[in-house]
């Protein structure tokens, strides 16, 4: 049977492997020296909990699935009916086209056509570039329409450090602010992270103690990394983001179907660490929204790397 | 990339004096004419979706699913709400999907799109649409193959706005050999089927300008498959025909369709394999076993004055 996630592209180098699906340009798995840096999605089913999917042209939620553009109300489809919002952009159910592929790199593209609540035409792409100990993900867009268009992008990887149980990992997040959410998970205010408070992860904390679904703002950008997962043996998985990725959503579900070495699935704690170029509900608040003039293009990257010791 | 428009890439078909143009998004019929006689409302080339869903293919269901909810083997399924004003899920899952080109000749094109499992739709279907132009008409074939490991439902429909050249659509006479129409509530969800009467009885022909319909019809008695005929004042006729298992027809009229000269009357005549809210009623849903395929056709025939 064909895979529900479309075509699967296998990337590899001497030490690393990655599996990418055309559906939502999803990262299905990533290993370095046999250690898993991300949870694994078997190609026999859809990614669980949004694992690995690309969120474009906006990440996270749009309140009431409505926003205003040049004085006109725009009504998006309600893709989160339980909470009445639009969630995670317009490409979640789209199979990207493979535009270039080599052993270690793939370029996937998808055009976003004008539709309900979205009167814009964008060419978008995602490049996954694998090296021996890291994966670099570059998101790009070009405005094909005649009017300026908004843009934001995010990704939804659930990261790990090899076979160490996620409970035993520590998580460090370099962020100055966080977003306070209402009961529908839409931001109502940005606040300073209180030093030593429950959301302060500058000092690494054990994931087993954390219960998070929080958007961080004004996060550290650049190669030093924004978030670090550390295993008890000192091995680390580091997430870094380019400067436009100034937001980071962290989510710790306890019912993620972890795929074991034998292929069996067990509900377990997992941690989504989600690079975002804009805040949740950015179409309404404008926070981080990128405006593209006709024919203007944009690219920015984030990545994950494996480190043996701190 | 320069050929990308709001409806994707546009492909021209030619057969004799007949011309059609197909866009890859929603496998949309952008234009259909014979000689200089437009037989559907032509879609302008611009970066906007088709007005009033003009020309789009509807799959894996046409029309509405009430509240976007239905049940599969007792398990509630919640589709995305694609018509928030009325709270329903409208016109399937491919309205903004770019199909791929699978076959192409001067007079024909086959477009394909895989429907992946998603919210409220735990199935994978390969779907395709073939347009075949002839000197006197157009045949459109909708197909689906179930790529899932379980039986999957399928229904198809289409949303063309026919016309006859420069004639005001309000002056065309519409004849539909249907014995029953569907009563709907204020959200356009089904209430009950009734025998046609008054403004829903189109068997003897009614001037489009005198109609105000957004109405499904069934109990069709087609002759040679013809389920709807538009007749111009000069006697020219445009017929819509459907395969025998396309048992339904939606008719929608609007006085505010955007045309080259401003807003005007238009009529959508929409062949369907299943009625509105079929995922809930089960009426004529085509259930495909794993690996099983379906194909069915409708089309236009033009008879000049």
Coordinates of C-alpha atoms in Angstrom, one line a residue:
Chain A
X1 CA 0.0 0.0 0.0
X2 CA 1.3 3.5 -0.7
X3 CA 2.2 5.5 2.4
X4 CA -0.3 7.9 3.9
X5 CA 2.6 10.4 4.2
X6 CA 3.2 10.4 0.5
X7 CA 6.6 9.6 -0.9
X8 CA 9.4 9.1 1.7
X9 CA 12.9 10.4 0.9
X10 CA 15.8 8.7 2.6
X11 CA 18.8 11.0 3.2
X12 CA 22.1 9.7 4.5
X13 CA 25.8 10.5 5.1
X14 CA 28.5 8.2 6.4
X15 CA 27.2 8.6 10.0
X16 CA 23.7 10.0 9.8
X17 CA 20.2 9.3 8.3
X18 CA 17.0 11.2 7.9
X19 CA 13.6 10.3 6.5
X20 CA 11.5 13.1 5.0
X21 CA 7.9 12.7 3.8
X22 CA 6.4 14.7 1.0
X23 CA 3.2 15.2 3.0
X24 CA 3.6 18.4 5.0
X25 CA 7.3 18.1 4.2
X26 CA 7.5 16.1 7.5
X27 CA 10.6 15.0 9.2
X28 CA 9.9 11.3 10.0
X29 CA 13.2 10.4 11.7
X30 CA 16.8 11.5 12.2
X31 CA 19.8 9.5 13.5
X32 CA 23.5 10.2 14.1
X33 CA 25.7 7.1 14.7
X34 CA 22.5 5.2 15.2
X35 CA 21.2 7.5 17.9
X36 CA 17.8 9.0 17.4
X37 CA 17.8 12.8 17.5
X38 CA 14.0 12.9 16.8
X39 CA 11.1 10.7 17.5
X40 CA 10.3 8.3 14.7
X41 CA 7.2 8.2 12.5
X42 CA 6.7 4.9 10.7
X43 CA 5.7 5.6 7.1
X44 CA 2.7 3.4 7.7
X45 CA 0.8 6.1 9.5
X46 CA 0.4 9.9 9.8
X47 CA 2.8 11.8 12.1
X48 CA 1.3 11.7 15.6
X49 CA 0.9 14.9 17.5
X50 CA 2.0 16.9 14.5
X51 CA 5.5 15.4 14.7
X52 CA 7.9 16.8 12.2
X53 CA 5.4 18.7 10.0
X54 CA 6.0 22.1 8.5
X55 CA 3.7 24.9 9.6
X56 CA 3.2 27.5 6.9
X57 CA 2.2 30.2 6.2
X58 CA 1.7 30.5 9.9
X59 CA 2.5 28.3 12.9
X60 CA 0.2 27.7 15.8
X61 CA -3.2 29.3 16.0
X62 CA -5.2 32.1 14.5
X63 CA -7.9 33.2 16.9
X64 CA -11.4 32.3 15.7
X65 CA -9.8 31.5 12.4
X66 CA -10.3 35.2 11.6
X67 CA -8.0 38.1 10.9
X68 CA -8.2 41.5 9.2
X69 CA -6.3 42.5 6.1
X70 CA -6.5 46.1 4.8
X71 CA -9.8 46.5 6.7
X72 CA -11.4 43.3 5.3
X73 CA -12.2 40.4 7.5
X74 CA -10.6 37.2 6.4
X75 CA -12.2 33.9 7.4
X76 CA -9.9 30.9 7.3
X77 CA -11.1 27.4 7.5
X78 CA -11.5 26.2 11.1
X79 CA -8.9 23.5 11.3
X80 CA -9.1 23.3 15.1
X81 CA -12.9 22.9 15.6
X82 CA -12.6 22.0 19.3
X83 CA -11.2 25.4 20.1
X84 CA -12.6 27.3 17.1
X85 CA -9.3 28.3 15.7
X86 CA -7.2 27.8 12.5
X87 CA -4.1 25.9 13.3
X88 CA -0.7 25.3 11.7
X89 CA -1.1 26.9 8.4
X90 CA -2.4 25.6 5.1
X91 CA 0.0 22.8 4.0
X92 CA -0.7 20.1 6.6
X93 CA -2.6 17.9 4.2
X94 CA -0.5 18.9 1.1
X95 CA 2.0 16.6 -0.6
X96 CA 5.0 18.7 -1.5
X97 CA 6.8 18.1 -4.8
X98 CA 10.4 17.0 -4.8
X99 CA 12.3 19.7 -6.6
X100 CA 15.9 18.5 -6.0
X101 CA 17.3 15.5 -4.3
X102 CA 20.8 14.2 -3.6
X103 CA 22.1 11.6 -1.1
X104 CA 22.1 14.1 1.8
X105 CA 19.7 16.9 0.7
X106 CA 16.2 17.3 -0.5
X107 CA 14.4 20.4 -1.7
X108 CA 10.6 20.1 -1.4
X109 CA 8.2 22.7 -2.8
X110 CA 4.5 23.6 -2.5
X111 CA 2.6 26.5 -3.9
X112 CA 0.0 28.0 -1.5
X113 CA -2.9 29.1 -3.7
X114 CA -5.4 31.8 -2.7
X115 CA -8.2 30.4 -0.6
X116 CA -10.6 31.0 2.2
X117 CA -9.2 33.8 4.4
X118 CA -5.9 33.8 2.5
X119 CA -6.0 36.0 -0.7
X120 CA -2.3 35.4 -1.6
X121 CA -0.3 33.3 -3.9
X122 CA 3.1 32.0 -2.5
X123 CA 5.7 29.6 -3.7
X124 CA 7.2 27.9 -0.6
X125 CA 9.9 25.4 -0.1
X126 CA 11.8 23.4 2.5
X127 CA 15.4 22.2 2.2
X128 CA 16.6 19.4 4.4
X129 CA 20.4 19.2 4.4
X130 CA 22.0 16.4 6.3
X131 CA 25.6 16.3 7.5
X132 CA 27.4 13.7 9.6
X133 CA 26.2 15.1 12.9
X134 CA 23.5 17.6 12.1
X135 CA 20.4 18.4 10.0
X136 CA 19.8 21.9 8.7
X137 CA 16.3 22.9 7.7
X138 CA 15.9 25.9 5.4
X139 CA 12.4 27.4 4.8
X140 CA 11.8 29.7 1.9
X141 CA 9.1 31.6 0.2
X142 CA 8.5 33.8 -2.8
X143 CA 5.4 36.0 -3.3
X144 CA 3.9 35.2 -6.7
X145 CA 1.0 37.5 -6.2
X146 CA 0.4 41.1 -7.2
X147 CA 0.0 42.4 -3.7
X148 CA 2.2 42.2 -0.6
X149 CA 1.6 39.0 1.4
X150 CA 2.2 38.0 5.0
X151 CA 4.4 35.0 5.9
X152 CA 5.4 33.1 9.0
X153 CA 6.7 29.6 9.3
X154 CA 7.4 27.0 11.9
X155 CA 8.3 23.4 12.4
X156 CA 7.1 20.8 14.9
X157 CA 9.9 18.3 15.7
X158 CA 9.8 16.1 18.8
X159 CA 13.4 15.7 19.7
X160 CA 15.3 13.2 21.9
X161 CA 18.8 12.1 22.7
X162 CA 19.2 8.5 21.5
X163 CA 17.4 5.8 23.5
X164 CA 17.6 7.7 26.8
X165 CA 14.0 8.0 28.1
X166 CA 12.8 11.5 27.7
X167 CA 11.9 11.7 31.4
X168 CA 15.7 11.4 32.1
X169 CA 16.7 14.2 29.8
X170 CA 17.2 17.8 31.0
X171 CA 16.0 20.7 28.9
X172 CA 17.6 24.1 28.6
X173 CA 15.8 26.9 26.8
X174 CA 17.4 30.3 26.3
X175 CA 14.5 32.7 26.2
X176 CA 13.8 36.1 27.8
X177 CA 10.0 36.2 27.5
X178 CA 7.0 33.9 27.3
X179 CA 3.5 34.2 26.1
X180 CA 0.6 34.0 28.5
X181 CA -2.3 32.0 26.8
X182 CA -6.0 32.1 27.3
X183 CA -8.1 28.9 27.7
X184 CA -8.2 28.5 23.9
X185 CA -4.4 28.5 23.8
X186 CA -4.2 31.9 22.1
X187 CA -1.7 34.5 23.5
X188 CA -3.0 37.4 25.5
X189 CA 0.3 38.9 26.7
X190 CA 4.1 38.6 26.5
X191 CA 5.8 38.5 29.9
X192 CA 9.3 38.3 31.2
X193 CA 10.5 34.8 32.2
X194 CA 10.8 35.1 36.0
X195 CA 14.3 34.0 37.0
X196 CA 14.0 30.7 38.9
X197 CA 10.3 30.6 38.1
X198 CA 8.5 27.5 36.6
X199 CA 9.1 28.6 33.0
X200 CA 12.8 29.6 33.5
X201 CA 14.8 26.9 31.8
X202 CA 18.1 28.8 31.5
X203 CA 19.3 26.3 34.1
X204 CA 18.6 22.8 32.6
X205 CA 15.7 21.0 34.3
X206 CA 14.6 17.4 34.1
X207 CA 11.8 16.9 31.6
X208 CA 10.1 14.4 33.9
X209 CA 9.3 17.4 36.1
X210 CA 7.9 19.6 33.4
X211 CA 4.4 19.9 32.0
X212 CA 4.6 22.6 29.3
X213 CA 2.7 24.0 26.4
X214 CA 4.3 27.4 26.2
X215 CA 5.5 29.8 23.6
X216 CA 8.8 31.5 24.3
X217 CA 9.7 34.9 22.7
X218 CA 13.0 36.7 22.3
X219 CA 14.8 33.5 22.3
X220 CA 18.5 33.1 21.6
X221 CA 19.4 32.9 17.9
X222 CA 22.6 31.8 16.2
X223 CA 24.7 28.7 16.2
X224 CA 25.1 28.5 20.0
X225 CA 21.6 27.1 20.2
X226 CA 18.3 28.0 21.7
X227 CA 17.4 24.7 23.3
X228 CA 19.5 21.8 24.6
X229 CA 18.5 18.3 25.5
X230 CA 21.1 16.5 27.6
X231 CA 21.1 12.8 28.4
X232 CA 22.4 11.4 31.7
X233 CA 25.6 10.2 29.9
X234 CA 26.3 13.8 28.7
X235 CA 25.3 13.4 25.1
X236 CA 23.3 16.3 23.8
X237 CA 20.8 17.3 21.1
X238 CA 21.1 21.0 20.3
X239 CA 18.5 23.1 18.4
X240 CA 19.7 26.3 16.9
X241 CA 17.7 28.9 14.9
X242 CA 18.5 31.8 12.5
X243 CA 17.7 35.3 13.7
X244 CA 14.1 35.4 12.2
X245 CA 13.2 32.5 14.4
X246 CA 12.7 34.5 17.5
X247 CA 9.9 32.3 19.0
X248 CA 10.0 28.7 20.3
X249 CA 7.0 26.6 21.3
X250 CA 7.7 23.9 23.8
X251 CA 5.1 21.1 24.4
X252 CA 5.5 18.0 26.6
X253 CA 2.7 15.5 25.9
X254 CA 2.8 12.3 27.9
X255 CA 0.9 10.2 25.4
X256 CA 3.2 10.4 22.4
X257 CA 3.5 7.0 20.7
X258 CA 7.2 6.3 21.0
X259 CA 8.5 3.8 18.5
X260 CA 10.9 1.3 20.2
X261 CA 13.8 -0.5 18.5
X262 CA 11.6 -3.4 17.8
X263 CA 9.0 -1.2 16.1
X264 CA 6.4 -1.4 18.9
X265 CA 4.7 1.8 20.0
X266 CA 4.4 2.8 23.7
X267 CA 2.7 6.0 25.0
X268 CA 5.5 8.1 26.5
X269 CA 6.6 11.6 27.4
X270 CA 7.9 13.5 24.4
X271 CA 9.0 17.0 23.9
X272 CA 8.1 19.2 20.9
X273 CA 10.6 22.0 20.5
X274 CA 9.2 24.2 17.7
X275 CA 11.1 26.9 15.9
X276 CA 8.8 29.7 14.8
X277 CA 9.3 33.0 13.0
X278 CA 6.2 34.6 14.6
X279 CA 4.1 34.4 17.7
X280 CA 0.9 32.4 17.8
X281 CA -2.0 34.5 16.4
X282 CA 0.5 36.6 14.5
X283 CA -2.0 37.3 11.7
X284 CA -3.9 39.3 14.3
X285 CA -1.2 40.7 16.4
X286 CA 1.4 41.2 13.7
X287 CA 4.1 39.9 16.1
X288 CA 6.9 38.6 13.9
X289 CA 4.9 38.6 10.7
X290 CA 7.0 39.0 7.6
X291 CA 5.5 41.0 4.8
X292 CA 6.7 40.1 1.3
X293 CA 6.4 42.5 -1.6
X294 CA 5.4 41.0 -5.0
X295 CA 8.2 38.8 -6.2
X296 CA 10.1 39.2 -3.0
X297 CA 11.6 36.0 -1.5
X298 CA 12.8 35.1 1.9
X299 CA 14.8 32.2 3.4
X300 CA 15.9 31.3 7.0
X301 CA 17.1 28.1 8.7
X302 CA 17.1 26.2 11.9
X303 CA 18.9 23.0 12.7
X304 CA 19.5 20.1 15.0
X305 CA 23.0 18.7 15.9
X306 CA 24.3 15.9 18.0
X307 CA 27.1 16.6 20.5
X308 CA 28.9 13.8 22.3
X309 CA 29.7 15.9 25.5
X310 CA 29.1 19.3 26.8
Chain B
X1 CA 6.6 29.6 -12.5
X2 CA 5.2 32.4 -14.7
X3 CA 2.2 30.3 -15.7
X4 CA 1.1 29.9 -12.1
X5 CA -2.2 31.7 -11.4
X6 CA -4.7 31.6 -8.6
X7 CA -5.9 28.3 -10.0
X8 CA -2.5 26.8 -10.8
X9 CA -1.2 26.1 -14.2
X10 CA -3.8 26.5 -17.0
X11 CA -3.9 24.0 -19.9
X12 CA -5.7 24.6 -23.2
X13 CA -7.6 21.8 -25.0
X14 CA -8.7 22.0 -28.6
X15 CA -11.0 19.9 -30.9
X16 CA -12.3 21.4 -34.1
X17 CA -13.8 24.7 -33.1
X18 CA -14.1 23.7 -29.5
X19 CA -11.8 25.1 -26.9
X20 CA -11.5 24.4 -23.2
X21 CA -9.0 25.5 -20.5
X22 CA -8.3 23.5 -17.3
X23 CA -6.6 24.8 -14.2
X24 CA -4.6 22.4 -11.9
X25 CA -6.1 23.7 -8.6
X26 CA -9.3 21.8 -7.9
X27 CA -9.1 20.5 -11.6
X28 CA -11.1 23.6 -12.4
X29 CA -12.8 24.2 -15.7
X30 CA -11.7 27.7 -16.5
X31 CA -13.2 28.0 -20.0
X32 CA -15.3 26.0 -22.4
X33 CA -16.5 27.5 -25.7
X34 CA -17.3 26.4 -29.3
X35 CA -16.3 28.9 -31.9
X36 CA -16.9 32.2 -30.2
X37 CA -19.8 30.9 -28.1
X38 CA -18.8 30.7 -24.4
X39 CA -20.6 27.7 -22.9
X40 CA -19.4 28.3 -19.3
X41 CA -18.6 31.5 -17.5
X42 CA -15.0 32.1 -18.4
X43 CA -12.6 32.5 -15.5
X44 CA -10.4 35.5 -15.7
X45 CA -6.6 35.0 -15.4
X46 CA -5.8 36.4 -12.0
X47 CA -4.4 35.4 -8.6
X48 CA -7.8 34.8 -7.0
X49 CA -9.8 31.7 -6.4
X50 CA -12.7 31.1 -8.8
X51 CA -15.8 33.2 -7.9
X52 CA -18.7 31.2 -6.5
X53 CA -16.6 28.0 -6.8
X54 CA -16.9 28.3 -10.6
X55 CA -15.8 25.2 -12.4
X56 CA -14.2 23.3 -9.5
X57 CA -14.3 19.6 -8.9
X58 CA -15.9 18.4 -5.6
X59 CA -14.4 15.3 -4.0
X60 CA -14.5 13.2 -1.9
X61 CA -17.9 14.7 -1.3
X62 CA -20.0 17.4 -3.0
X63 CA -22.0 20.0 -1.0
X64 CA -22.1 20.0 2.8
X65 CA -21.4 17.7 5.7
X66 CA -23.5 18.9 8.6
X67 CA -21.3 20.6 11.2
X68 CA -18.4 18.9 9.6
X69 CA -19.2 15.8 11.6
X70 CA -20.1 12.3 10.7
X71 CA -19.7 8.8 12.1
X72 CA -17.6 5.9 10.9
X73 CA -18.4 2.5 12.5
X74 CA -19.7 4.4 15.5
X75 CA -16.6 6.7 15.9
X76 CA -17.3 10.4 15.5
X77 CA -15.3 12.1 12.7
X78 CA -14.6 15.8 12.8
X79 CA -13.7 17.4 9.5
X80 CA -12.2 20.9 9.3
X81 CA -15.0 23.5 9.1
X82 CA -14.6 25.0 5.6
X83 CA -17.7 27.1 5.7
X84 CA -17.6 28.7 9.1
X85 CA -20.6 30.9 8.5
X86 CA -22.8 27.9 8.3
X87 CA -20.7 25.6 10.4
X88 CA -20.3 22.9 7.8
X89 CA -17.6 21.2 5.7
X90 CA -18.2 22.1 2.1
X91 CA -17.2 20.6 -1.2
X92 CA -14.7 18.0 -0.2
X93 CA -11.0 18.2 0.4
X94 CA -9.5 19.3 -2.9
X95 CA -10.8 22.9 -3.3
X96 CA -7.3 24.4 -3.0
X97 CA -5.2 21.4 -4.0
X98 CA -3.0 21.5 -7.0
X99 CA -3.5 18.3 -9.1
X100 CA -0.7 16.8 -11.1
X101 CA -0.9 16.3 -14.9
X102 CA -1.0 12.5 -15.6
X103 CA -1.9 12.5 -19.3
X104 CA -2.2 15.1 -21.9
X105 CA -3.1 15.3 -25.6
X106 CA -4.4 18.2 -27.8
X107 CA -8.0 17.5 -26.8
X108 CA -7.7 15.7 -23.4
X109 CA -6.0 16.0 -20.1
X110 CA -6.0 13.8 -17.0
X111 CA -5.3 15.4 -13.6
X112 CA -4.7 13.5 -10.4
X113 CA -4.6 14.2 -6.7
X114 CA -4.1 11.9 -3.8
X115 CA -6.3 12.6 -0.8
X116 CA -4.3 11.9 2.3
X117 CA -5.7 10.9 5.7
X118 CA -6.6 14.0 7.7
X119 CA -9.0 15.4 10.3
X120 CA -12.3 13.5 10.0
X121 CA -11.1 11.5 7.0
X122 CA -9.1 8.4 7.9
X123 CA -8.7 7.2 4.3
X124 CA -6.3 7.5 1.5
X125 CA -7.7 7.8 -2.0
X126 CA -6.1 8.4 -5.4
X127 CA -8.4 10.6 -7.4
X128 CA -8.3 11.8 -11.0
X129 CA -10.3 13.8 -13.4
X130 CA -10.2 13.5 -17.2
X131 CA -11.4 16.2 -19.5
X132 CA -12.0 15.1 -23.1
X133 CA -13.0 17.8 -25.6
X134 CA -14.9 17.0 -28.8
X135 CA -16.0 19.4 -31.5
X136 CA -19.6 19.5 -30.1
X137 CA -19.0 18.9 -26.4
X138 CA -17.0 18.0 -23.3
X139 CA -16.8 14.8 -21.3
X140 CA -15.6 14.9 -17.8
X141 CA -14.7 11.6 -16.0
X142 CA -14.1 11.5 -12.2
X143 CA -12.2 8.5 -10.8
X144 CA -11.1 7.3 -7.4
X145 CA -9.1 4.3 -6.1
X146 CA -9.0 3.3 -2.5
X147 CA -5.4 3.2 -1.3
X148 CA -6.4 2.5 2.3
X149 CA -6.5 -0.9 4.0
X150 CA -10.2 -0.3 4.9
X151 CA -13.3 0.5 2.9
X152 CA -13.5 4.1 2.0
X153 CA -16.4 6.3 1.1
X154 CA -16.4 8.4 -2.1
X155 CA -18.7 10.8 -3.8
X156 CA -18.1 13.3 -6.6
X157 CA -19.6 16.4 -7.9
X158 CA -18.8 19.4 -10.1
X159 CA -19.6 23.1 -10.1
X160 CA -19.8 24.6 -13.6
X161 CA -21.7 27.8 -14.5
X162 CA -23.0 27.1 -18.0
X163 CA -24.1 29.9 -20.4
X164 CA -24.8 30.2 -24.1
X165 CA -22.6 32.9 -25.7
X166 CA -23.7 36.5 -25.3
X167 CA -27.3 35.6 -24.2
X168 CA -28.2 37.0 -20.8
X169 CA -28.2 33.9 -18.6
X170 CA -31.4 35.3 -17.0
X171 CA -33.1 34.8 -20.4
X172 CA -32.1 31.2 -20.8
X173 CA -34.7 28.6 -20.1
X174 CA -33.6 25.8 -17.7
X175 CA -35.3 22.4 -18.0
X176 CA -34.5 19.6 -15.4
X177 CA -36.4 16.3 -15.5
X178 CA -36.4 15.9 -11.7
X179 CA -39.4 14.8 -9.6
X180 CA -38.0 15.6 -6.2
X181 CA -36.2 18.4 -4.5
X182 CA -34.4 18.7 -1.2
X183 CA -35.8 21.0 1.5
X184 CA -33.0 22.5 3.6
X185 CA -32.7 24.5 6.8
X186 CA -31.2 28.0 7.2
X187 CA -27.7 26.4 7.2
X188 CA -28.5 24.7 3.9
X189 CA -28.4 21.3 5.6
X190 CA -31.0 18.7 4.5
X191 CA -34.5 18.5 6.1
X192 CA -36.5 16.3 3.7
X193 CA -37.1 15.3 0.1
X194 CA -40.4 16.5 -1.5
X195 CA -42.1 16.2 -4.9
X196 CA -41.2 19.3 -7.0
X197 CA -43.9 22.0 -7.1
X198 CA -44.0 25.7 -8.1
X199 CA -40.5 27.2 -8.2
X200 CA -38.8 23.8 -7.9
X201 CA -40.7 22.2 -10.8
X202 CA -38.3 22.6 -13.7
X203 CA -39.7 19.8 -15.9
X204 CA -41.5 22.2 -18.3
X205 CA -38.6 24.7 -18.4
X206 CA -38.3 27.9 -16.4
X207 CA -36.5 31.2 -17.3
X208 CA -33.3 31.3 -15.1
X209 CA -34.1 35.0 -14.3
X210 CA -37.3 33.7 -12.6
X211 CA -35.5 31.2 -10.4
X212 CA -34.0 31.6 -6.9
X213 CA -32.5 28.2 -6.2
X214 CA -29.7 26.6 -4.1
X215 CA -31.4 23.3 -4.4
X216 CA -30.6 19.6 -4.8
X217 CA -32.8 17.5 -7.1
X218 CA -33.2 13.7 -7.5
X219 CA -35.6 11.3 -9.1
X220 CA -34.2 12.3 -12.5
X221 CA -35.8 11.0 -15.6
X222 CA -33.2 11.7 -18.2
X223 CA -33.6 11.0 -21.9
X224 CA -30.2 10.0 -23.4
X225 CA -28.7 10.9 -20.0
X226 CA -29.6 14.5 -20.3
X227 CA -30.4 15.9 -16.9
X228 CA -30.5 19.6 -17.6
X229 CA -31.0 21.7 -20.7
X230 CA -30.5 25.4 -21.2
X231 CA -32.3 26.9 -24.2
X232 CA -31.5 30.3 -25.6
X233 CA -34.2 32.6 -27.1
X234 CA -32.8 31.7 -30.5
X235 CA -33.2 28.0 -30.0
X236 CA -29.6 27.1 -29.2
X237 CA -29.4 24.4 -26.6
X238 CA -26.7 23.3 -24.1
X239 CA -27.3 19.9 -22.6
X240 CA -25.8 18.5 -19.4
X241 CA -25.7 14.7 -19.3
X242 CA -24.8 12.4 -16.4
X243 CA -24.0 8.7 -16.1
X244 CA -26.8 6.7 -14.6
X245 CA -25.1 6.5 -11.2
X246 CA -24.8 10.3 -11.0
X247 CA -28.3 10.5 -9.6
X248 CA -28.3 14.1 -8.2
X249 CA -28.2 17.6 -9.5
X250 CA -27.7 20.8 -7.5
X251 CA -29.0 24.1 -9.1
X252 CA -27.7 27.4 -7.8
X253 CA -28.7 30.8 -9.1
X254 CA -27.2 34.2 -8.3
X255 CA -27.7 37.7 -9.7
X256 CA -24.3 38.9 -8.6
X257 CA -21.8 36.7 -10.5
X258 CA -18.8 38.8 -11.6
X259 CA -18.6 39.0 -15.3
X260 CA -16.6 41.0 -17.8
X261 CA -19.3 43.7 -17.9
X262 CA -20.1 43.8 -14.2
X263 CA -22.3 41.6 -12.0
X264 CA -24.9 39.5 -13.7
X265 CA -27.1 36.4 -13.4
X266 CA -25.4 33.0 -13.4
X267 CA -26.6 29.5 -12.8
X268 CA -24.5 26.6 -11.5
X269 CA -25.7 23.2 -12.6
X270 CA -23.9 20.6 -10.6
X271 CA -24.0 16.9 -11.3
X272 CA -23.4 14.9 -8.2
X273 CA -23.1 11.2 -7.4
X274 CA -24.6 11.7 -3.9
X275 CA -26.8 14.2 -2.2
X276 CA -25.9 16.9 0.3
X277 CA -24.7 15.5 3.7
X278 CA -24.4 12.0 2.2
X279 CA -21.6 11.0 4.7
X280 CA -24.4 11.2 7.3
X281 CA -27.4 9.9 5.4
X282 CA -25.3 7.3 3.6
X283 CA -27.4 7.9 0.5
X284 CA -25.6 6.7 -2.6
X285 CA -22.2 7.0 -1.0
X286 CA -19.8 4.8 -3.1
X287 CA -17.9 2.5 -0.7
X288 CA -14.7 1.3 -2.2
X289 CA -13.0 -1.8 -0.9
X290 CA -9.2 -1.6 -0.5
X291 CA -7.7 -1.3 -4.0
X292 CA -11.2 -0.9 -5.6
X293 CA -11.7 1.9 -8.2
X294 CA -14.7 3.9 -9.5
X295 CA -15.2 6.0 -12.6
X296 CA -18.2 8.0 -13.7
X297 CA -18.8 10.8 -16.2
X298 CA -20.9 13.8 -17.0
X299 CA -20.6 16.2 -19.8
X300 CA -21.9 19.0 -22.1
X301 CA -23.4 18.7 -25.5
X302 CA -24.1 21.9 -27.6
X303 CA -26.7 22.1 -30.2
X304 CA -26.5 25.5 -32.1
X305 CA -29.6 27.2 -33.3

